[in-house]
Amino acid sequence: MHDPTPEAGKARHAISLTVNGTAHAVDVDPRQHLGDFLRQTLQLTGTHLGCEHGVCGACTVIVDGAPVRACLILAVQADGASVTTVEGLAGKEGALHPIQSAFRAHHGLQCGFCTPGMLTTLAAFLADNTSPTEAEVREAISGNLCRCTGYQTIVEAALSAAQTLRGEG
Amino acid sequence: MGARYFGAAVQRKEDDRLVVGRGRYLDDVALPGMLHAAYVRASDAHARITNIDSSAALGVPGVIAVFTARDFGAENRPTAQMAPSPLLQQAPTWSPLADKHVCYVGEPVAMVVAETRALAEDAAALVIVETDPLPAVTDYKSALDPGAPLAHADLKSNLAASMQARFGDVAGVFARAARVIPVTLEMHRGGCHAMECRGVVAAWSPAGDELTVYSSTQSPYPVRKGIARHLGLDEHCVRVIAPDVGGGFGPKAVFYPEELSVPLAAQRVGRPVKWIEDRREHILATTQQRDQLWTVEVAVAADGRLLGLRGRIVHDNGAYVPYGLILPGTTVQSLPGPYALEALDVTLDVALTNFVPTTPVRGAGRPNAAFALERIADIVARDVGLDPAEIRRRSFVKAAQMPYPTGLNGRDGTPIAYDGCDFHQSLELALARFDAGDFRRRQTAARAEGRYLGMGIATYVEDTGLAPFEGATVRVDSNGRVIVETGAASQGQGHATIFAQIAADQLGVDIADVTVKSADTGVFPLGIGTIASRVAVTGGSSVLMAARNVRAKALKIAAVMLEAAESELTLEDGHVQVAGGSNKKLPLGALAARLEGIPGLPMPPGITPGLSDTAYFEARQTTFACGSNVAEVEVDIETGGVKVHRYVVAHDCGLLINPMLVDGQIRGGVVHGIGNALFERMIYDEGGQPLTTNYGEYLLPTAPEMPNIEIVHTQTPSERNPLGVKGAGEGGTIPATACIIAAIEDALAPFGIALREHPVSPQRLIELLADKG
Ligand code: FES
Ligand code: FES
């Protein structure tokens, strides 16, 4: 895997990491953040950059099980990590994660720009807590901005996905 | 044909791609050999540029070029006015790059093109722009006073236009009034803050005569026109594509300087160029709405009925007027709202200031008018000693008065007449759902415990389905697939789904067999834009008209092919069948194949080639949506914090094509309005420096503090379009700010606090409480 746009004169670092189950060994620029690395180097453009300063949450990916803002960590810091992006939430045969189906069923997305970050944040949250209250879901996405939906349908989708994950849906 | 899909909560066609990360937004567009641009932007609110030194930037490895105004020559002239109006007295527009002067912080001054975005940004920081600061207009309220500094050194004043809204015997009504109450209001609306910032990619054909521009725009056709005219190209040589757009909310409808400078740069370097706005640039350089100051008097009858309104509005338009008077115009044309005023005389003065220009943000100038009218109704209620709901009951236009001419003319010069609005009904529905009686009991009990609950109401009427037209082509492929092509762009509203619903019903096919293509000037020839809650009305109606014609054509060719009379045929499940138990039938695909032509075989007489039709729906009369909101808040008098406990919306936007999507529009809109009430403020210092340039400083609503929004629909079909629909994109926002502010004021009624502004921060509430001791 070769970064098409190396920066002249800067040392590059070799990292290896797993993204959506695929192992990568890559040389990266030391200042490249994980979001740019995923989007530009791996061409995984499902991860979105909405603010590039750590507030909007659109860039959230799951790093070793925890939701992380990809604009706030450097690619080199992900050395050795296992990363899941929105492209990796669905199962091998393309079966959607319950949170993905629930977003569709409950109209949890409009423009879809915040959606990858919402989905990864909630997938990680629901992995820890399959019986959340509405308030807990709202807290879980308190670091994700959505300008379109007003959040209500996202919360409904998360509660419904939790039900599915509990085997009740 | 049965309406299987129209009216149903159909899941969106768009979502399959979007939930798996396979959308294609502007920043996902990557072209071979593409370079990246970064802008050097003005750091003065108003200054003369004395020198620009690009040498250090040009020395950075990987930097291809640095452009300034001079490099673009004659093509750096100011853009054409997007919305000309005879009322415009002075309407400076922006240029691709600022030349001699900068007039707001964030105005583009120079442009670096490099191999990567990071390198372009590094180099942009090395461009040295020397300036001589000039006095800046940073207080719109005094911008029109004698002796105010000038926002543009070469203009004589800061007055861009003065607009009037006037009807009735104003002097007589005010002379007769039992009371005349003066009201001063200040409102601030904040910016767009779509989660996707703006972006432009431009690529020229190898021969250099054709240009393709990807832009995260709401208005591909006006962008095409703007670029073609500015660069002297034929329109057919410019293709503008809006890919998936991550939210629009108004500001993405404007034709921006970057939509010229990126193509100009691409032309000069001979490679495709991409520019992606970062969030700080968005806050600095994407148009906003900001402030209006209302200084008015209201005339009131002895029974509390609102009779008349007169006074002046000052509107902050920023440094340029790229979008004519569309924004301030929507404020004055939204008067008198739902109120049956006998007389009106309001002047709106449009002031030039040294801030980024203002253009419509969700609701445009309507939330301002709604805030003013709803505050006024509450002020009168308190003055007269009546329930706020009762003042409204006495003052609303009655359903029996529909169609109701307001007394004003619309943008096209014809009288504005509301259709199908029942304000009384919507208010009662919202109040009943809210249970105001129960609330007052809980409010009293809470006050006894030192908790302050408040209830606000707000009613609105909204002109939707703006003229002139949208169009659509509906065609059937030989495999039976239905393709809808339209100019109407989408920024998340779900147009592909509602258009597919409409076409699938007409052609008796499964919605999965309909593909919608839009927002590409190479796909459909004409379009206006996704603004002013107009696409369901105009685009939807054009899809209906075209699909009906395709249906008629399918029956006609089927009659020939099946040797039956058209009247014996039915179209269902993608097949035309001879009725009456016959099993003679043909799939739509076979009909389409026949009309696609067979070499050597003449077309059947009287039937034109192609199982397709193109139709334009021309909006001759505006449709009016309306509704009432009721909110419950709790104010913490120790911290000034406001919690929104409940929010009820009674809403009538005509027939619902897809109730799930309409609810989504309403909820998102309400939350935008709550943001305008509680959080969103663009702050500048006295010199015009923006102080809220990230999301730690500019606050947007987040999930924990937003309520669930309960919606009660009524569906009064519009008679002004064949679908019977009205627009739904902005009705959530328009009354919401007024409703929340009213609720806060009600909560703080024991302290006698009057709220005449928005947003109100916790600090502001504490200040007001402290004033009251
Ligand atoms: S892009 Fe990372 S938090 Fe906004
Ligand atoms: S769906 Fe558009 S920002 Fe959330």
mmCIF file of N, CA and C in Angstrom, chain B residues 483-578:
data_model
loop_
_atom_site.group_PDB
_atom_site.id
_atom_site.type_symbol
_atom_site.label_atom_id
_atom_site.label_comp_id
_atom_site.label_asym_id
_atom_site.label_seq_id
_atom_site.Cartn_x
_atom_site.Cartn_y
_atom_site.Cartn_z
ATOM 1 N N ILE B 483 -36.617 5.201 -14.905
ATOM 2 C CA ILE B 483 -35.582 6.174 -14.535
ATOM 3 C C ILE B 483 -36.243 7.544 -14.435
ATOM 4 N N VAL B 484 -36.010 8.204 -13.316
ATOM 5 C CA VAL B 484 -36.501 9.563 -13.136
ATOM 6 C C VAL B 484 -35.283 10.472 -13.148
ATOM 7 N N GLU B 485 -35.289 11.431 -14.050
ATOM 8 C CA GLU B 485 -34.184 12.383 -14.096
ATOM 9 C C GLU B 485 -34.747 13.761 -13.796
ATOM 10 N N THR B 486 -34.105 14.436 -12.869
ATOM 11 C CA THR B 486 -34.625 15.754 -12.492
ATOM 12 C C THR B 486 -33.482 16.666 -12.109
ATOM 13 N N GLY B 487 -33.752 17.950 -12.148
ATOM 14 C CA GLY B 487 -32.726 18.897 -11.757
ATOM 15 C C GLY B 487 -32.650 19.104 -10.263
ATOM 16 N N ALA B 488 -33.704 18.716 -9.552
ATOM 17 C CA ALA B 488 -33.783 19.045 -8.126
ATOM 18 C C ALA B 488 -32.726 18.309 -7.320
ATOM 19 N N ALA B 489 -31.836 19.037 -6.711
ATOM 20 C CA ALA B 489 -30.752 18.451 -5.931
ATOM 21 C C ALA B 489 -31.240 18.091 -4.541
ATOM 22 N N SER B 490 -30.558 17.148 -3.900
ATOM 23 C CA SER B 490 -30.942 16.722 -2.560
ATOM 24 C C SER B 490 -29.783 16.922 -1.606
ATOM 25 N N GLN B 491 -30.072 17.325 -0.403
ATOM 26 C CA GLN B 491 -29.035 17.418 0.629
ATOM 27 C C GLN B 491 -29.456 16.596 1.829
ATOM 28 N N GLY B 492 -30.195 15.523 1.571
ATOM 29 C CA GLY B 492 -30.591 14.631 2.659
ATOM 30 C C GLY B 492 -32.082 14.550 2.880
ATOM 31 N N GLN B 493 -32.862 15.304 2.091
ATOM 32 C CA GLN B 493 -34.306 15.332 2.317
ATOM 33 C C GLN B 493 -34.987 14.038 1.911
ATOM 34 N N GLY B 494 -34.344 13.247 1.045
ATOM 35 C CA GLY B 494 -34.965 12.004 0.603
ATOM 36 C C GLY B 494 -35.759 12.149 -0.681
ATOM 37 N N HIS B 495 -35.345 13.084 -1.536
ATOM 38 C CA HIS B 495 -36.096 13.297 -2.770
ATOM 39 C C HIS B 495 -36.129 12.060 -3.651
ATOM 40 N N ALA B 496 -35.031 11.300 -3.683
ATOM 41 C CA ALA B 496 -35.014 10.115 -4.548
ATOM 42 C C ALA B 496 -36.143 9.181 -4.133
ATOM 43 N N THR B 497 -36.392 9.095 -2.846
ATOM 44 C CA THR B 497 -37.442 8.197 -2.359
ATOM 45 C C THR B 497 -38.824 8.725 -2.725
ATOM 46 N N ILE B 498 -39.079 9.997 -2.492
ATOM 47 C CA ILE B 498 -40.447 10.476 -2.782
ATOM 48 C C ILE B 498 -40.713 10.530 -4.281
ATOM 49 N N PHE B 499 -39.706 10.850 -5.072
ATOM 50 C CA PHE B 499 -39.914 10.835 -6.525
ATOM 51 C C PHE B 499 -40.196 9.402 -6.990
ATOM 52 N N ALA B 500 -39.465 8.462 -6.414
ATOM 53 C CA ALA B 500 -39.682 7.055 -6.794
ATOM 54 C C ALA B 500 -41.070 6.600 -6.353
ATOM 55 N N GLN B 501 -41.515 7.051 -5.190
ATOM 56 C CA GLN B 501 -42.871 6.698 -4.739
ATOM 57 C C GLN B 501 -43.912 7.150 -5.765
ATOM 58 N N ILE B 502 -43.746 8.407 -6.189
ATOM 59 C CA ILE B 502 -44.729 8.992 -7.111
ATOM 60 C C ILE B 502 -44.706 8.253 -8.447
ATOM 61 N N ALA B 503 -43.505 8.013 -8.976
ATOM 62 C CA ALA B 503 -43.404 7.359 -10.291
ATOM 63 C C ALA B 503 -43.872 5.908 -10.205
ATOM 64 N N ALA B 504 -43.511 5.217 -9.125
ATOM 65 C CA ALA B 504 -43.880 3.799 -8.994
ATOM 66 C C ALA B 504 -45.394 3.648 -8.955
ATOM 67 N N ASP B 505 -46.067 4.542 -8.273
ATOM 68 C CA ASP B 505 -47.532 4.481 -8.227
ATOM 69 C C ASP B 505 -48.134 4.652 -9.614
ATOM 70 N N GLN B 506 -47.640 5.611 -10.359
ATOM 71 C CA GLN B 506 -48.215 5.883 -11.672
ATOM 72 C C GLN B 506 -47.977 4.737 -12.642
ATOM 73 N N LEU B 507 -46.798 4.101 -12.522
ATOM 74 C CA LEU B 507 -46.431 3.104 -13.531
ATOM 75 C C LEU B 507 -46.630 1.679 -13.027
ATOM 76 N N GLY B 508 -47.169 1.558 -11.817
ATOM 77 C CA GLY B 508 -47.485 0.223 -11.312
ATOM 78 C C GLY B 508 -46.257 -0.662 -11.166
ATOM 79 N N VAL B 509 -45.146 -0.083 -10.775
ATOM 80 C CA VAL B 509 -43.936 -0.891 -10.593
ATOM 81 C C VAL B 509 -43.523 -0.865 -9.134
ATOM 82 N N ASP B 510 -42.624 -1.760 -8.786
ATOM 83 C CA ASP B 510 -42.073 -1.763 -7.442
ATOM 84 C C ASP B 510 -41.112 -0.580 -7.310
ATOM 85 N N ILE B 511 -41.096 0.014 -6.128
ATOM 86 C CA ILE B 511 -40.234 1.186 -5.937
ATOM 87 C C ILE B 511 -38.759 0.823 -6.146
ATOM 88 N N ALA B 512 -38.436 -0.441 -5.934
ATOM 89 C CA ALA B 512 -37.046 -0.876 -6.150
ATOM 90 C C ALA B 512 -36.664 -0.793 -7.624
ATOM 91 N N ASP B 513 -37.676 -0.761 -8.506
ATOM 92 C CA ASP B 513 -37.383 -0.701 -9.937
ATOM 93 C C ASP B 513 -37.299 0.728 -10.461
ATOM 94 N N VAL B 514 -37.290 1.686 -9.567
ATOM 95 C CA VAL B 514 -37.178 3.084 -9.987
ATOM 96 C C VAL B 514 -35.812 3.624 -9.562
ATOM 97 N N THR B 515 -35.129 4.239 -10.499
ATOM 98 C CA THR B 515 -33.840 4.874 -10.202
ATOM 99 C C THR B 515 -34.006 6.374 -10.402
ATOM 100 N N VAL B 516 -33.531 7.151 -9.449
ATOM 101 C CA VAL B 516 -33.640 8.610 -9.565
ATOM 102 C C VAL B 516 -32.247 9.193 -9.756
ATOM 103 N N LYS B 517 -32.120 9.992 -10.798
ATOM 104 C CA LYS B 517 -30.842 10.679 -11.042
ATOM 105 C C LYS B 517 -31.094 12.171 -10.985
ATOM 106 N N SER B 518 -30.258 12.881 -10.262
ATOM 107 C CA SER B 518 -30.526 14.313 -10.126
ATOM 108 C C SER B 518 -29.236 15.067 -9.859
ATOM 109 N N ALA B 519 -29.406 16.388 -9.794
ATOM 110 C CA ALA B 519 -28.316 17.265 -9.370
ATOM 111 C C ALA B 519 -27.097 17.158 -10.265
ATOM 112 N N ASP B 520 -27.326 16.970 -11.549
ATOM 113 C CA ASP B 520 -26.234 16.906 -12.511
ATOM 114 C C ASP B 520 -26.745 17.605 -13.757
ATOM 115 N N THR B 521 -26.122 18.721 -14.088
ATOM 116 C CA THR B 521 -26.632 19.480 -15.239
ATOM 117 C C THR B 521 -26.426 18.710 -16.538
ATOM 118 N N GLY B 522 -25.609 17.642 -16.487
ATOM 119 C CA GLY B 522 -25.445 16.795 -17.662
ATOM 120 C C GLY B 522 -26.569 15.787 -17.812
ATOM 121 N N VAL B 523 -27.414 15.648 -16.795
ATOM 122 C CA VAL B 523 -28.491 14.657 -16.821
ATOM 123 C C VAL B 523 -29.818 15.286 -17.208
ATOM 124 N N PHE B 524 -30.067 16.478 -16.691
ATOM 125 C CA PHE B 524 -31.342 17.143 -16.958
ATOM 126 C C PHE B 524 -31.033 18.608 -17.269
ATOM 127 N N PRO B 525 -31.721 19.187 -18.285
ATOM 128 C CA PRO B 525 -31.242 20.481 -18.790
ATOM 129 C C PRO B 525 -31.484 21.698 -17.901
ATOM 130 N N LEU B 526 -32.587 21.716 -17.172
ATOM 131 C CA LEU B 526 -32.938 22.939 -16.443
ATOM 132 C C LEU B 526 -33.303 22.631 -15.005
ATOM 133 N N GLY B 527 -33.053 23.582 -14.143
ATOM 134 C CA GLY B 527 -33.463 23.415 -12.759
ATOM 135 C C GLY B 527 -33.277 24.728 -12.034
ATOM 136 N N ILE B 528 -33.863 24.824 -10.863
ATOM 137 C CA ILE B 528 -33.750 26.055 -10.086
ATOM 138 C C ILE B 528 -32.902 25.792 -8.843
ATOM 139 N N GLY B 529 -33.367 24.940 -7.968
ATOM 140 C CA GLY B 529 -32.546 24.657 -6.794
ATOM 141 C C GLY B 529 -33.398 24.211 -5.636
ATOM 142 N N THR B 530 -32.711 23.590 -4.679
ATOM 143 C CA THR B 530 -33.396 23.071 -3.508
ATOM 144 C C THR B 530 -33.343 24.134 -2.430
ATOM 145 N N ILE B 531 -34.303 25.029 -2.491
ATOM 146 C CA ILE B 531 -34.385 26.141 -1.559
ATOM 147 C C ILE B 531 -35.861 26.337 -1.233
ATOM 148 N N ALA B 532 -36.141 27.091 -0.176
ATOM 149 C CA ALA B 532 -37.488 27.589 0.078
ATOM 150 C C ALA B 532 -38.563 26.495 0.077
ATOM 151 N N SER B 533 -38.231 25.329 0.613
ATOM 152 C CA SER B 533 -39.210 24.246 0.769
ATOM 153 C C SER B 533 -40.025 24.053 -0.510
ATOM 154 N N ARG B 534 -39.326 23.861 -1.621
ATOM 155 C CA ARG B 534 -40.033 23.897 -2.894
ATOM 156 C C ARG B 534 -39.994 22.607 -3.693
ATOM 157 N N VAL B 535 -39.150 21.648 -3.302
ATOM 158 C CA VAL B 535 -38.893 20.545 -4.227
ATOM 159 C C VAL B 535 -40.031 19.525 -4.268
ATOM 160 N N ALA B 536 -40.644 19.230 -3.124
ATOM 161 C CA ALA B 536 -41.762 18.276 -3.158
ATOM 162 C C ALA B 536 -42.865 18.832 -4.044
ATOM 163 N N VAL B 537 -43.135 20.121 -3.913
ATOM 164 C CA VAL B 537 -44.201 20.748 -4.694
ATOM 165 C C VAL B 537 -43.837 20.777 -6.181
ATOM 166 N N THR B 538 -42.683 21.365 -6.487
ATOM 167 C CA THR B 538 -42.365 21.601 -7.905
ATOM 168 C C THR B 538 -41.775 20.347 -8.554
ATOM 169 N N GLY B 539 -40.762 19.761 -7.907
ATOM 170 C CA GLY B 539 -40.144 18.557 -8.468
ATOM 171 C C GLY B 539 -41.119 17.390 -8.431
ATOM 172 N N GLY B 540 -41.786 17.220 -7.300
ATOM 173 C CA GLY B 540 -42.732 16.116 -7.152
ATOM 174 C C GLY B 540 -43.850 16.197 -8.176
ATOM 175 N N SER B 541 -44.389 17.386 -8.367
ATOM 176 C CA SER B 541 -45.482 17.535 -9.338
ATOM 177 C C SER B 541 -44.996 17.268 -10.749
ATOM 178 N N SER B 542 -43.766 17.653 -11.046
ATOM 179 C CA SER B 542 -43.273 17.405 -12.406
ATOM 180 C C SER B 542 -43.068 15.908 -12.633
ATOM 181 N N VAL B 543 -42.628 15.191 -11.603
ATOM 182 C CA VAL B 543 -42.495 13.726 -11.735
ATOM 183 C C VAL B 543 -43.875 13.111 -11.969
ATOM 184 N N LEU B 544 -44.858 13.579 -11.217
ATOM 185 C CA LEU B 544 -46.221 13.054 -11.377
ATOM 186 C C LEU B 544 -46.712 13.288 -12.806
ATOM 187 N N MET B 545 -46.542 14.505 -13.296
ATOM 188 C CA MET B 545 -47.035 14.838 -14.633
ATOM 189 C C MET B 545 -46.340 13.992 -15.703
ATOM 190 N N ALA B 546 -45.021 13.870 -15.594
ATOM 191 C CA ALA B 546 -44.284 13.090 -16.597
ATOM 192 C C ALA B 546 -44.675 11.617 -16.500
ATOM 193 N N ALA B 547 -44.812 11.099 -15.266
ATOM 194 C CA ALA B 547 -45.134 9.677 -15.098
ATOM 195 C C ALA B 547 -46.533 9.380 -15.629
ATOM 196 N N ARG B 548 -47.456 10.307 -15.422
ATOM 197 C CA ARG B 548 -48.808 10.118 -15.972
ATOM 198 C C ARG B 548 -48.760 10.013 -17.491
ATOM 199 N N ASN B 549 -47.957 10.884 -18.095
ATOM 200 C CA ASN B 549 -47.863 10.861 -19.545
ATOM 201 C C ASN B 549 -47.211 9.576 -20.048
ATOM 202 N N VAL B 550 -46.235 9.083 -19.294
ATOM 203 C CA VAL B 550 -45.593 7.818 -19.678
ATOM 204 C C VAL B 550 -46.605 6.677 -19.565
ATOM 205 N N ARG B 551 -47.405 6.727 -18.530
ATOM 206 C CA ARG B 551 -48.449 5.723 -18.346
ATOM 207 C C ARG B 551 -49.413 5.726 -19.549
ATOM 208 N N ALA B 552 -49.825 6.931 -19.928
ATOM 209 C CA ALA B 552 -50.757 7.046 -21.060
ATOM 210 C C ALA B 552 -50.110 6.493 -22.334
ATOM 211 N N LYS B 553 -48.833 6.780 -22.478
ATOM 212 C CA LYS B 553 -48.136 6.315 -23.669
ATOM 213 C C LYS B 553 -47.981 4.794 -23.652
ATOM 214 N N ALA B 554 -47.737 4.258 -22.465
ATOM 215 C CA ALA B 554 -47.604 2.799 -22.337
ATOM 216 C C ALA B 554 -48.908 2.124 -22.749
ATOM 217 N N LEU B 555 -50.032 2.703 -22.338
ATOM 218 C CA LEU B 555 -51.319 2.112 -22.690
ATOM 219 C C LEU B 555 -51.566 2.216 -24.193
ATOM 220 N N LYS B 556 -51.117 3.314 -24.753
ATOM 221 C CA LYS B 556 -51.328 3.529 -26.180
ATOM 222 C C LYS B 556 -50.547 2.508 -27.024
ATOM 223 N N ILE B 557 -49.289 2.334 -26.701
ATOM 224 C CA ILE B 557 -48.501 1.375 -27.492
ATOM 225 C C ILE B 557 -48.941 -0.052 -27.180
ATOM 226 N N ALA B 558 -49.354 -0.287 -25.952
ATOM 227 C CA ALA B 558 -49.817 -1.635 -25.599
ATOM 228 C C ALA B 558 -51.083 -1.973 -26.381
ATOM 229 N N ALA B 559 -51.920 -0.972 -26.566
ATOM 230 C CA ALA B 559 -53.154 -1.206 -27.319
ATOM 231 C C ALA B 559 -52.819 -1.673 -28.735
ATOM 232 N N VAL B 560 -51.798 -1.072 -29.322
ATOM 233 C CA VAL B 560 -51.373 -1.483 -30.661
ATOM 234 C C VAL B 560 -50.812 -2.901 -30.624
ATOM 235 N N MET B 561 -49.917 -3.141 -29.666
ATOM 236 C CA MET B 561 -49.210 -4.425 -29.641
ATOM 237 C C MET B 561 -50.125 -5.582 -29.218
ATOM 238 N N LEU B 562 -51.092 -5.292 -28.343
ATOM 239 C CA LEU B 562 -51.992 -6.354 -27.864
ATOM 240 C C LEU B 562 -53.275 -6.412 -28.682
ATOM 241 N N GLU B 563 -53.399 -5.505 -29.634
ATOM 242 C CA GLU B 563 -54.588 -5.420 -30.485
ATOM 243 C C GLU B 563 -55.848 -5.354 -29.644
ATOM 244 N N ALA B 564 -55.797 -4.432 -28.693
ATOM 245 C CA ALA B 564 -56.952 -4.252 -27.809
ATOM 246 C C ALA B 564 -57.258 -2.765 -27.740
ATOM 247 N N ALA B 565 -58.419 -2.425 -27.204
ATOM 248 C CA ALA B 565 -58.735 -1.012 -27.011
ATOM 249 C C ALA B 565 -58.056 -0.534 -25.739
ATOM 250 N N GLU B 566 -57.586 0.722 -25.759
ATOM 251 C CA GLU B 566 -56.910 1.259 -24.566
ATOM 252 C C GLU B 566 -57.782 1.139 -23.320
ATOM 253 N N SER B 567 -59.101 1.302 -23.536
ATOM 254 C CA SER B 567 -60.006 1.296 -22.382
ATOM 255 C C SER B 567 -60.088 -0.085 -21.726
ATOM 256 N N GLU B 568 -59.646 -1.124 -22.446
ATOM 257 C CA GLU B 568 -59.687 -2.480 -21.857
ATOM 258 C C GLU B 568 -58.423 -2.788 -21.062
ATOM 259 N N LEU B 569 -57.459 -1.877 -21.064
ATOM 260 C CA LEU B 569 -56.136 -2.216 -20.524
ATOM 261 C C LEU B 569 -55.944 -1.713 -19.099
ATOM 262 N N THR B 570 -55.211 -2.493 -18.333
ATOM 263 C CA THR B 570 -54.797 -2.038 -17.009
ATOM 264 C C THR B 570 -53.279 -2.124 -16.932
ATOM 265 N N LEU B 571 -52.700 -1.265 -16.095
ATOM 266 C CA LEU B 571 -51.244 -1.287 -15.886
ATOM 267 C C LEU B 571 -50.998 -1.576 -14.418
ATOM 268 N N GLU B 572 -50.479 -2.757 -14.156
ATOM 269 C CA GLU B 572 -50.195 -3.165 -12.779
ATOM 270 C C GLU B 572 -48.986 -4.078 -12.759
ATOM 271 N N ASP B 573 -48.280 -4.083 -11.637
ATOM 272 C CA ASP B 573 -47.129 -4.976 -11.479
ATOM 273 C C ASP B 573 -46.183 -4.937 -12.670
ATOM 274 N N GLY B 574 -46.037 -3.781 -13.260
ATOM 275 C CA GLY B 574 -45.089 -3.650 -14.356
ATOM 276 C C GLY B 574 -45.552 -4.247 -15.668
ATOM 277 N N HIS B 575 -46.852 -4.590 -15.746
ATOM 278 C CA HIS B 575 -47.385 -5.181 -16.984
ATOM 279 C C HIS B 575 -48.653 -4.458 -17.403
ATOM 280 N N VAL B 576 -48.839 -4.357 -18.710
ATOM 281 C CA VAL B 576 -50.132 -3.915 -19.236
ATOM 282 C C VAL B 576 -50.897 -5.166 -19.627
ATOM 283 N N GLN B 577 -52.113 -5.242 -19.150
ATOM 284 C CA GLN B 577 -52.883 -6.470 -19.320
ATOM 285 C C GLN B 577 -54.245 -6.130 -19.891
ATOM 286 N N VAL B 578 -54.779 -7.050 -20.699
ATOM 287 C CA VAL B 578 -56.145 -6.870 -21.194
ATOM 288 C C VAL B 578 -57.087 -7.333 -20.086
#
